Amino acid sequence: MSKVRSAPDFVIIFATLFLLGIGIVMVYSASAIVAQKPPFSDPYFFAKRQLIFALLGITSMYITMNIDYWVWKQWAKVGFIASLGLLVLVLLIGIEVNGSKSWLGFGAFGIQPGEFAKLGVVAFLAKWLSDNQKQVVLFRKGLVPALGIPSVCFGLIMLQPDLGTGTVLMGTAVIMIFASGARVSHFAGLGMLGVAGFVGLVLSAPYRVKRITSFLDPWSDPLNTGYQIIQSLYAIGPGGLLGLGLGQSRQKHLYLPEPYNDFIFSIVAEELGFIGGTLILLLFLLLLWRGMRTAITAPDLFGSLLALGIIGMIAIQVVINIGVVTGMFPVTGITLPFLSYGGSSLTLMLTGVGVLLNISRFSR
């Protein structure tokens, strides 16, 4: 392995910081109406906290960018065990928010262990797959234990419950396992079991069934399960080509719930229009392209799988989040990377980008 560092991929840095800057502006625009009312009584409340999270995340990104990525292979098992410990801890003493016990509170701030578990799983799975490359083609000795690694975290996350985070985690793991050489025939069989299990999870909770039915026809229950999708579409529709103008959203006036969080792209489309929404999508595509390039040109299998897991995690969240706000997918709680308000998600994403940048410094 070549240990000669080069400059990091500045295209990744550009795309990430551009998205982050847009995100801070849009968090303020989307949250000011809500934040100026009690208990916050400060229109800059969410924007100031997002700026703090961004600075913490950039600091973490800079640090991880300068830590040789193979160090994470040595600490991957410890990180995975720590992730499991936090997921168990949140079930015992976690704070319940919107029906999900996903938060650990520390003073005025809180963290979501599920967010950090995603990066822990990516690192440990990359280590396991690179150490057991010849076993991956086997079903019992390869595919089953490889899927078992994320499944443990997925099970703990579903006890919270948090279907969105669990879906991203398992989706990322499947991409990594498939890319490492697992057989399509093995995936096909397990895929049917996975679909059956997913249907079982949906049917086990009445609110998930309502989300599915409201996704198919949100106007059948416009004041309850279909409310978020309808209000999101009411935001996107009037945006037109150029938008209503920055700060001019109507839906953020207490129509769309938490517009600065999972549905921030709706406000982007309303205020900045098709042009603004397309710019954000192009920035994500630019980040995806350079991330995939880093994964392909990484000097070893561990680096390649680690880079693939990080960029895959970002891509899955983008697809699901935008699919939800445009009515293509059922509503689920997944943030839009770098744009949505949230300390755990933003810090985790920027930390992951830092690791990706370090891998790019050794790419061929």
mmCIF file of C-alpha atoms in Angstrom:
data_model
loop_
_atom_site.group_PDB
_atom_site.id
_atom_site.type_symbol
_atom_site.label_atom_id
_atom_site.label_comp_id
_atom_site.label_asym_id
_atom_site.label_seq_id
_atom_site.Cartn_x
_atom_site.Cartn_y
_atom_site.Cartn_z
ATOM 1 C CA MET A 1 0.000 0.000 0.000
ATOM 2 C CA SER A 2 1.311 3.431 -0.941
ATOM 3 C CA LYS A 3 1.589 5.687 2.084
ATOM 4 C CA VAL A 4 2.437 8.845 0.154
ATOM 5 C CA ARG A 5 -0.245 11.435 0.776
ATOM 6 C CA SER A 6 -1.471 13.755 -1.929
ATOM 7 C CA ALA A 7 -3.948 16.615 -1.740
ATOM 8 C CA PRO A 8 -7.508 15.657 -0.784
ATOM 9 C CA ASP A 9 -10.251 15.731 -3.396
ATOM 10 C CA PHE A 10 -11.168 19.418 -3.475
ATOM 11 C CA VAL A 11 -14.313 18.709 -5.500
ATOM 12 C CA ILE A 12 -15.672 16.748 -2.513
ATOM 13 C CA ILE A 13 -14.731 19.627 -0.201
ATOM 14 C CA PHE A 14 -16.386 22.165 -2.506
ATOM 15 C CA ALA A 15 -19.631 20.209 -2.888
ATOM 16 C CA THR A 16 -19.849 19.481 0.844
ATOM 17 C CA LEU A 17 -19.213 23.059 2.006
ATOM 18 C CA PHE A 18 -21.520 24.500 -0.672
ATOM 19 C CA LEU A 19 -24.346 22.215 0.495
ATOM 20 C CA LEU A 20 -23.544 23.052 4.116
ATOM 21 C CA GLY A 21 -23.710 26.789 3.413
ATOM 22 C CA ILE A 22 -27.045 26.457 1.640
ATOM 23 C CA GLY A 23 -28.264 24.335 4.535
ATOM 24 C CA ILE A 24 -27.459 26.939 7.206
ATOM 25 C CA VAL A 25 -29.232 29.668 5.214
ATOM 26 C CA MET A 26 -32.263 27.472 4.572
ATOM 27 C CA VAL A 27 -32.475 26.295 8.192
ATOM 28 C CA TYR A 28 -32.768 29.942 9.226
ATOM 29 C CA SER A 29 -35.305 30.717 6.512
ATOM 30 C CA ALA A 30 -37.412 27.629 7.279
ATOM 31 C CA SER A 31 -37.268 27.928 11.081
ATOM 32 C CA ALA A 32 -37.486 31.670 11.823
ATOM 33 C CA ILE A 33 -41.294 31.730 12.023
ATOM 34 C CA VAL A 34 -41.417 28.778 14.408
ATOM 35 C CA ALA A 35 -38.393 29.924 16.433
ATOM 36 C CA GLN A 36 -39.733 33.408 17.174
ATOM 37 C CA LYS A 37 -42.630 31.911 19.113
ATOM 38 C CA PRO A 38 -42.401 30.463 22.661
ATOM 39 C CA PRO A 39 -40.648 28.493 24.038
ATOM 40 C CA PHE A 40 -37.780 29.631 21.745
ATOM 41 C CA SER A 41 -38.612 33.344 21.337
ATOM 42 C CA ASP A 42 -35.589 33.841 19.090
ATOM 43 C CA PRO A 43 -35.867 33.716 15.273
ATOM 44 C CA TYR A 44 -32.191 32.693 15.093
ATOM 45 C CA PHE A 45 -32.547 29.840 17.607
ATOM 46 C CA PHE A 46 -32.256 26.916 15.169
ATOM 47 C CA ALA A 47 -29.860 28.721 12.826
ATOM 48 C CA LYS A 48 -27.399 29.464 15.636
ATOM 49 C CA ARG A 49 -27.452 25.859 16.826
ATOM 50 C CA GLN A 50 -27.035 24.600 13.257
ATOM 51 C CA LEU A 51 -24.030 26.889 12.852
ATOM 52 C CA ILE A 52 -22.508 25.431 16.029
ATOM 53 C CA PHE A 53 -23.142 21.896 14.743
ATOM 54 C CA ALA A 54 -21.587 22.854 11.397
ATOM 55 C CA LEU A 55 -18.436 24.194 13.067
ATOM 56 C CA LEU A 56 -18.154 21.041 15.180
ATOM 57 C CA GLY A 57 -18.689 18.922 12.083
ATOM 58 C CA ILE A 58 -16.107 20.827 10.025
ATOM 59 C CA THR A 59 -13.607 20.432 12.851
ATOM 60 C CA SER A 60 -14.325 16.690 12.938
ATOM 61 C CA MET A 61 -14.041 16.544 9.129
ATOM 62 C CA TYR A 62 -10.642 18.251 9.246
ATOM 63 C CA ILE A 63 -9.390 15.880 11.942
ATOM 64 C CA THR A 64 -10.556 12.703 10.203
ATOM 65 C CA MET A 65 -9.221 13.998 6.877
ATOM 66 C CA ASN A 66 -5.764 13.954 8.437
ATOM 67 C CA ILE A 67 -6.014 10.556 10.158
ATOM 68 C CA ASP A 68 -4.822 7.767 7.865
ATOM 69 C CA TYR A 69 -7.911 5.755 7.066
ATOM 70 C CA TRP A 70 -6.377 2.336 7.864
ATOM 71 C CA VAL A 71 -6.330 3.429 11.521
ATOM 72 C CA TRP A 72 -10.108 2.953 11.462
ATOM 73 C CA LYS A 73 -9.574 -0.699 10.556
ATOM 74 C CA GLN A 74 -7.695 -1.184 13.816
ATOM 75 C CA TRP A 75 -10.448 0.493 15.822
ATOM 76 C CA ALA A 76 -13.444 -0.764 13.820
ATOM 77 C CA LYS A 77 -14.370 -3.504 16.295
ATOM 78 C CA VAL A 78 -14.181 -1.109 19.245
ATOM 79 C CA GLY A 79 -16.333 1.402 17.389
ATOM 80 C CA PHE A 80 -18.903 -1.258 16.548
ATOM 81 C CA ILE A 81 -19.116 -2.441 20.158
ATOM 82 C CA ALA A 82 -19.437 1.159 21.344
ATOM 83 C CA SER A 83 -22.269 1.676 18.851
ATOM 84 C CA LEU A 84 -24.079 -1.370 20.217
ATOM 85 C CA GLY A 85 -23.599 -0.073 23.758
ATOM 86 C CA LEU A 86 -25.088 3.318 22.902
ATOM 87 C CA LEU A 87 -28.043 1.691 21.137
ATOM 88 C CA VAL A 88 -28.759 -0.392 24.236
ATOM 89 C CA LEU A 89 -28.281 2.632 26.499
ATOM 90 C CA VAL A 90 -30.771 4.749 24.556
ATOM 91 C CA LEU A 91 -33.410 2.038 25.027
ATOM 92 C CA LEU A 92 -32.851 2.196 28.794
ATOM 93 C CA ILE A 93 -32.508 5.919 29.497
ATOM 94 C CA GLY A 94 -33.230 7.577 26.159
ATOM 95 C CA ILE A 95 -35.533 10.532 25.566
ATOM 96 C CA GLU A 96 -38.675 9.887 23.543
ATOM 97 C CA VAL A 97 -39.239 12.331 20.672
ATOM 98 C CA ASN A 98 -42.205 11.974 18.282
ATOM 99 C CA GLY A 99 -42.906 8.462 19.514
ATOM 100 C CA SER A 100 -39.340 7.214 19.053
ATOM 101 C CA LYS A 101 -36.890 6.662 21.909
ATOM 102 C CA SER A 102 -33.868 7.647 19.839
ATOM 103 C CA TRP A 103 -32.135 10.375 21.828
ATOM 104 C CA LEU A 104 -29.623 10.557 24.654
ATOM 105 C CA GLY A 105 -29.821 13.954 26.369
ATOM 106 C CA PHE A 106 -26.779 15.876 27.560
ATOM 107 C CA GLY A 107 -27.775 19.240 29.010
ATOM 108 C CA ALA A 108 -29.258 21.443 26.315
ATOM 109 C CA PHE A 109 -28.073 19.078 23.586
ATOM 110 C CA GLY A 110 -28.779 15.487 22.658
ATOM 111 C CA ILE A 111 -27.297 12.847 20.379
ATOM 112 C CA GLN A 112 -28.842 10.110 18.286
ATOM 113 C CA PRO A 113 -26.832 6.899 18.758
ATOM 114 C CA GLY A 114 -28.467 5.482 15.628
ATOM 115 C CA GLU A 115 -26.711 8.103 13.502
ATOM 116 C CA PHE A 116 -23.268 7.216 14.834
ATOM 117 C CA ALA A 117 -24.061 3.501 14.609
ATOM 118 C CA LYS A 118 -24.297 3.873 10.829
ATOM 119 C CA LEU A 119 -20.656 4.932 10.575
ATOM 120 C CA GLY A 120 -19.627 2.286 13.112
ATOM 121 C CA VAL A 121 -21.301 -0.443 11.044
ATOM 122 C CA VAL A 122 -19.752 0.838 7.799
ATOM 123 C CA ALA A 123 -16.222 0.723 9.271
ATOM 124 C CA PHE A 124 -16.598 -2.701 10.912
ATOM 125 C CA LEU A 125 -18.307 -4.239 7.884
ATOM 126 C CA ALA A 126 -15.572 -2.868 5.598
ATOM 127 C CA LYS A 127 -12.982 -4.511 7.865
ATOM 128 C CA TRP A 128 -14.823 -7.848 7.996
ATOM 129 C CA LEU A 129 -15.416 -7.985 4.243
ATOM 130 C CA SER A 130 -11.817 -7.065 3.419
ATOM 131 C CA ASP A 131 -10.489 -9.680 5.880
ATOM 132 C CA ASN A 132 -12.834 -12.387 4.587
ATOM 133 C CA GLN A 133 -12.891 -11.597 0.879
ATOM 134 C CA LYS A 134 -12.741 -15.240 -0.221
ATOM 135 C CA GLN A 135 -15.629 -16.200 2.063
ATOM 136 C CA VAL A 136 -18.091 -13.626 0.711
ATOM 137 C CA VAL A 137 -19.141 -15.832 -2.208
ATOM 138 C CA LEU A 138 -20.265 -18.515 0.268
ATOM 139 C CA PHE A 139 -23.724 -18.339 1.773
ATOM 140 C CA ARG A 140 -23.305 -19.711 5.277
ATOM 141 C CA LYS A 141 -19.725 -18.583 5.954
ATOM 142 C CA GLY A 142 -19.884 -15.348 3.981
ATOM 143 C CA LEU A 143 -23.226 -13.712 3.327
ATOM 144 C CA VAL A 144 -24.984 -14.718 6.544
ATOM 145 C CA PRO A 145 -22.343 -13.357 8.989
ATOM 146 C CA ALA A 146 -21.851 -10.268 6.805
ATOM 147 C CA LEU A 147 -25.560 -9.456 7.023
ATOM 148 C CA GLY A 148 -25.553 -10.382 10.700
ATOM 149 C CA ILE A 149 -23.252 -7.448 11.541
ATOM 150 C CA PRO A 150 -25.703 -4.685 10.525
ATOM 151 C CA SER A 151 -28.743 -6.758 11.495
ATOM 152 C CA VAL A 152 -27.819 -6.583 15.191
ATOM 153 C CA CYS A 153 -27.798 -2.778 15.074
ATOM 154 C CA PHE A 154 -30.919 -2.779 12.905
ATOM 155 C CA GLY A 155 -32.785 -4.827 15.498
ATOM 156 C CA LEU A 156 -31.825 -2.434 18.309
ATOM 157 C CA ILE A 157 -32.776 0.581 16.190
ATOM 158 C CA MET A 158 -36.174 -0.938 15.404
ATOM 159 C CA LEU A 159 -36.843 -1.312 19.140
ATOM 160 C CA GLN A 160 -36.736 2.506 19.441
ATOM 161 C CA PRO A 161 -38.438 2.393 16.804
ATOM 162 C CA ASP A 162 -36.702 4.271 13.941
ATOM 163 C CA LEU A 163 -37.474 2.683 10.585
ATOM 164 C CA GLY A 164 -35.781 5.472 8.606
ATOM 165 C CA THR A 165 -32.358 5.096 10.236
ATOM 166 C CA GLY A 166 -32.639 1.310 10.126
ATOM 167 C CA THR A 167 -33.454 1.376 6.399
ATOM 168 C CA VAL A 168 -30.414 3.539 5.616
ATOM 169 C CA LEU A 169 -28.148 1.290 7.694
ATOM 170 C CA MET A 170 -29.295 -1.943 6.061
ATOM 171 C CA GLY A 171 -29.364 -0.423 2.574
ATOM 172 C CA THR A 172 -25.770 0.745 2.950
ATOM 173 C CA ALA A 173 -24.695 -2.668 4.232
ATOM 174 C CA VAL A 174 -26.320 -4.459 1.277
ATOM 175 C CA ILE A 175 -24.487 -2.194 -1.189
ATOM 176 C CA MET A 176 -21.151 -2.917 0.500
ATOM 177 C CA ILE A 177 -21.718 -6.669 0.631
ATOM 178 C CA PHE A 178 -22.829 -6.812 -2.997
ATOM 179 C CA ALA A 179 -19.809 -4.766 -4.130
ATOM 180 C CA SER A 180 -17.447 -7.089 -2.221
ATOM 181 C CA GLY A 181 -18.455 -10.027 -4.423
ATOM 182 C CA ALA A 182 -21.533 -11.680 -2.892
ATOM 183 C CA ARG A 183 -23.565 -13.775 -5.324
ATOM 184 C CA VAL A 184 -26.741 -12.348 -6.812
ATOM 185 C CA SER A 185 -28.529 -15.692 -6.359
ATOM 186 C CA HIS A 186 -27.879 -15.555 -2.603
ATOM 187 C CA PHE A 187 -29.199 -12.004 -2.449
ATOM 188 C CA ALA A 188 -32.343 -12.980 -4.363
ATOM 189 C CA GLY A 189 -33.337 -15.578 -1.783
ATOM 190 C CA LEU A 190 -32.609 -13.358 1.182
ATOM 191 C CA GLY A 191 -34.225 -10.449 -0.614
ATOM 192 C CA MET A 192 -37.590 -12.197 -0.570
ATOM 193 C CA LEU A 193 -37.180 -12.874 3.142
ATOM 194 C CA GLY A 194 -36.205 -9.242 3.642
ATOM 195 C CA VAL A 195 -39.309 -8.013 1.849
ATOM 196 C CA ALA A 196 -41.449 -10.327 3.935
ATOM 197 C CA GLY A 197 -39.766 -9.058 7.105
ATOM 198 C CA PHE A 198 -40.228 -5.438 6.029
ATOM 199 C CA VAL A 199 -43.925 -6.057 5.396
ATOM 200 C CA GLY A 200 -44.147 -7.661 8.828
ATOM 201 C CA LEU A 201 -42.547 -4.598 10.437
ATOM 202 C CA VAL A 202 -45.014 -2.331 8.663
ATOM 203 C CA LEU A 203 -48.030 -4.441 9.658
ATOM 204 C CA SER A 204 -46.819 -4.689 13.268
ATOM 205 C CA ALA A 205 -47.388 -0.961 13.824
ATOM 206 C CA PRO A 206 -50.745 0.599 12.830
ATOM 207 C CA TYR A 207 -49.161 4.028 12.249
ATOM 208 C CA ARG A 208 -46.874 2.518 9.581
ATOM 209 C CA VAL A 209 -49.862 1.003 7.788
ATOM 210 C CA LYS A 210 -51.521 4.423 7.807
ATOM 211 C CA ARG A 211 -48.370 5.970 6.345
ATOM 212 C CA ILE A 212 -48.444 3.481 3.475
ATOM 213 C CA THR A 213 -52.114 4.091 2.729
ATOM 214 C CA SER A 214 -51.652 7.871 2.988
ATOM 215 C CA PHE A 215 -48.701 7.659 0.611
ATOM 216 C CA LEU A 216 -50.897 5.971 -1.989
ATOM 217 C CA ASP A 217 -53.705 8.507 -1.513
ATOM 218 C CA PRO A 218 -52.811 11.336 0.890
ATOM 219 C CA TRP A 219 -56.090 13.141 0.223
ATOM 220 C CA SER A 220 -58.004 10.224 1.735
ATOM 221 C CA ASP A 221 -56.918 11.508 5.161
ATOM 222 C CA PRO A 222 -55.789 15.110 4.547
ATOM 223 C CA LEU A 223 -55.839 16.227 8.187
ATOM 224 C CA ASN A 224 -53.974 13.295 9.667
ATOM 225 C CA THR A 225 -51.726 10.750 7.920
ATOM 226 C CA GLY A 226 -51.758 12.560 4.581
ATOM 227 C CA TYR A 227 -51.183 16.015 6.050
ATOM 228 C CA GLN A 228 -47.385 16.199 5.708
ATOM 229 C CA ILE A 229 -47.262 14.991 2.120
ATOM 230 C CA ILE A 230 -50.046 17.361 1.053
ATOM 231 C CA GLN A 231 -48.437 20.384 2.728
ATOM 232 C CA SER A 232 -45.081 19.425 1.198
ATOM 233 C CA LEU A 233 -46.602 19.319 -2.279
ATOM 234 C CA TYR A 234 -48.339 22.657 -1.617
ATOM 235 C CA ALA A 235 -44.859 24.057 -0.944
ATOM 236 C CA ILE A 236 -43.141 22.535 -3.983
ATOM 237 C CA GLY A 237 -45.879 23.336 -6.508
ATOM 238 C CA PRO A 238 -45.967 27.168 -6.259
ATOM 239 C CA GLY A 239 -42.167 27.369 -6.391
ATOM 240 C CA GLY A 240 -42.185 27.191 -10.168
ATOM 241 C CA LEU A 241 -38.943 27.858 -12.038
ATOM 242 C CA LEU A 242 -37.366 30.570 -9.874
ATOM 243 C CA GLY A 243 -39.278 30.207 -6.596
ATOM 244 C CA LEU A 244 -41.128 32.737 -4.453
ATOM 245 C CA GLY A 245 -37.847 34.227 -3.213
ATOM 246 C CA LEU A 246 -35.588 33.499 -0.231
ATOM 247 C CA GLY A 247 -37.574 33.900 2.983
ATOM 248 C CA GLN A 248 -40.921 34.107 1.172
ATOM 249 C CA SER A 249 -42.240 30.600 1.845
ATOM 250 C CA ARG A 250 -45.904 30.370 2.834
ATOM 251 C CA GLN A 251 -45.841 26.773 4.061
ATOM 252 C CA LYS A 252 -43.314 27.516 6.809
ATOM 253 C CA HIS A 253 -45.983 29.647 8.510
ATOM 254 C CA LEU A 254 -46.996 26.686 10.701
ATOM 255 C CA TYR A 255 -48.543 24.687 7.852
ATOM 256 C CA LEU A 256 -45.713 22.231 7.175
ATOM 257 C CA PRO A 257 -44.562 20.539 10.434
ATOM 258 C CA GLU A 258 -40.865 21.098 11.239
ATOM 259 C CA PRO A 259 -40.008 22.565 7.803
ATOM 260 C CA TYR A 260 -36.373 23.027 8.856
ATOM 261 C CA ASN A 261 -35.876 19.301 9.396
ATOM 262 C CA ASP A 262 -36.983 16.353 7.234
ATOM 263 C CA PHE A 263 -38.994 18.575 4.846
ATOM 264 C CA ILE A 264 -36.420 21.307 4.280
ATOM 265 C CA PHE A 265 -36.209 20.435 0.570
ATOM 266 C CA SER A 266 -39.872 21.433 0.251
ATOM 267 C CA ILE A 267 -39.001 24.933 1.478
ATOM 268 C CA VAL A 268 -35.980 25.026 -0.844
ATOM 269 C CA ALA A 269 -38.225 24.224 -3.808
ATOM 270 C CA GLU A 270 -40.817 26.786 -2.705
ATOM 271 C CA GLU A 271 -38.374 29.650 -2.147
ATOM 272 C CA LEU A 272 -35.660 28.869 -4.712
ATOM 273 C CA GLY A 273 -37.799 27.030 -7.254
ATOM 274 C CA PHE A 274 -36.807 24.396 -9.775
ATOM 275 C CA ILE A 275 -33.442 26.091 -10.308
ATOM 276 C CA GLY A 276 -32.542 25.966 -6.609
ATOM 277 C CA GLY A 277 -33.713 22.401 -6.173
ATOM 278 C CA THR A 278 -31.797 21.300 -9.266
ATOM 279 C CA LEU A 279 -28.631 23.012 -8.013
ATOM 280 C CA ILE A 280 -28.809 21.005 -4.795
ATOM 281 C CA LEU A 281 -29.366 17.755 -6.683
ATOM 282 C CA LEU A 282 -26.401 18.527 -8.959
ATOM 283 C CA LEU A 283 -24.194 19.164 -5.930
ATOM 284 C CA PHE A 284 -25.212 15.795 -4.465
ATOM 285 C CA LEU A 285 -24.520 14.113 -7.820
ATOM 286 C CA LEU A 286 -21.106 15.797 -7.925
ATOM 287 C CA LEU A 287 -20.376 14.515 -4.422
ATOM 288 C CA LEU A 288 -21.593 11.028 -5.371
ATOM 289 C CA TRP A 289 -19.425 10.945 -8.502
ATOM 290 C CA ARG A 290 -16.256 11.954 -6.688
ATOM 291 C CA GLY A 291 -17.036 9.636 -3.795
ATOM 292 C CA MET A 292 -17.454 6.699 -6.164
ATOM 293 C CA ARG A 293 -14.241 7.702 -7.920
ATOM 294 C CA THR A 294 -12.468 7.622 -4.560
ATOM 295 C CA ALA A 295 -13.894 4.170 -3.812
ATOM 296 C CA ILE A 296 -12.810 2.795 -7.197
ATOM 297 C CA THR A 297 -9.278 4.201 -7.002
ATOM 298 C CA ALA A 298 -8.611 3.425 -3.316
ATOM 299 C CA PRO A 299 -5.326 1.530 -2.808
ATOM 300 C CA ASP A 300 -6.844 -1.429 -0.950
ATOM 301 C CA LEU A 301 -10.146 -3.250 -0.491
ATOM 302 C CA PHE A 302 -10.784 -1.859 2.995
ATOM 303 C CA GLY A 303 -10.425 1.723 1.766
ATOM 304 C CA SER A 304 -12.608 0.996 -1.245
ATOM 305 C CA LEU A 305 -15.421 -0.522 0.843
ATOM 306 C CA LEU A 306 -15.145 2.193 3.498
ATOM 307 C CA ALA A 307 -15.466 4.921 0.862
ATOM 308 C CA LEU A 308 -18.343 3.073 -0.809
ATOM 309 C CA GLY A 309 -20.168 2.710 2.505
ATOM 310 C CA ILE A 310 -19.848 6.414 3.331
ATOM 311 C CA ILE A 311 -20.969 7.681 -0.079
ATOM 312 C CA GLY A 312 -23.672 4.988 -0.261
ATOM 313 C CA MET A 313 -25.057 6.084 3.114
ATOM 314 C CA ILE A 314 -25.274 9.693 1.897
ATOM 315 C CA ALA A 315 -26.857 8.690 -1.428
ATOM 316 C CA ILE A 316 -29.535 6.506 0.182
ATOM 317 C CA GLN A 317 -30.556 9.299 2.566
ATOM 318 C CA VAL A 318 -30.790 11.805 -0.280
ATOM 319 C CA VAL A 319 -32.928 9.490 -2.408
ATOM 320 C CA ILE A 320 -35.304 8.597 0.423
ATOM 321 C CA ASN A 321 -35.618 12.142 1.794
ATOM 322 C CA ILE A 322 -36.366 13.750 -1.569
ATOM 323 C CA GLY A 323 -38.593 10.815 -2.485
ATOM 324 C CA VAL A 324 -40.634 11.423 0.671
ATOM 325 C CA VAL A 325 -41.043 15.199 0.243
ATOM 326 C CA THR A 326 -42.087 14.777 -3.399
ATOM 327 C CA GLY A 327 -44.648 12.084 -2.553
ATOM 328 C CA MET A 328 -42.778 9.207 -4.184
ATOM 329 C CA PHE A 329 -42.154 7.307 -0.903
ATOM 330 C CA PRO A 330 -44.124 6.946 2.331
ATOM 331 C CA VAL A 331 -43.270 9.470 5.046
ATOM 332 C CA THR A 332 -40.351 8.401 7.229
ATOM 333 C CA GLY A 333 -38.004 10.366 9.442
ATOM 334 C CA ILE A 334 -34.816 10.769 7.405
ATOM 335 C CA THR A 335 -32.834 14.001 7.233
ATOM 336 C CA LEU A 336 -31.417 15.511 4.047
ATOM 337 C CA PRO A 337 -27.615 15.365 4.483
ATOM 338 C CA PHE A 338 -25.901 18.725 5.146
ATOM 339 C CA LEU A 339 -29.174 20.665 4.818
ATOM 340 C CA SER A 340 -31.616 19.434 7.463
ATOM 341 C CA TYR A 341 -31.382 20.733 11.023
ATOM 342 C CA GLY A 342 -29.810 18.269 13.450
ATOM 343 C CA GLY A 343 -26.529 17.964 15.302
ATOM 344 C CA SER A 344 -26.033 14.195 15.275
ATOM 345 C CA SER A 345 -26.805 13.764 11.587
ATOM 346 C CA LEU A 346 -24.728 16.759 10.471
ATOM 347 C CA THR A 347 -21.716 15.883 12.623
ATOM 348 C CA LEU A 348 -21.831 12.233 11.517
ATOM 349 C CA MET A 349 -22.034 13.160 7.829
ATOM 350 C CA LEU A 350 -19.149 15.635 8.005
ATOM 351 C CA THR A 351 -17.040 13.128 9.954
ATOM 352 C CA GLY A 352 -17.729 10.541 7.258
ATOM 353 C CA VAL A 353 -16.759 13.015 4.537
ATOM 354 C CA GLY A 354 -13.484 13.604 6.395
ATOM 355 C CA VAL A 355 -12.718 9.869 6.252
ATOM 356 C CA LEU A 356 -13.648 9.878 2.543
ATOM 357 C CA LEU A 357 -11.271 12.797 1.936
ATOM 358 C CA ASN A 358 -8.442 10.942 3.645
ATOM 359 C CA ILE A 359 -8.993 7.918 1.397
ATOM 360 C CA SER A 360 -8.893 10.274 -1.606
ATOM 361 C CA ARG A 361 -5.416 11.389 -0.517
ATOM 362 C CA PHE A 362 -4.090 7.905 -1.176
ATOM 363 C CA SER A 363 -6.148 7.086 -4.279
ATOM 364 C CA ARG A 364 -4.320 5.887 -7.350
#
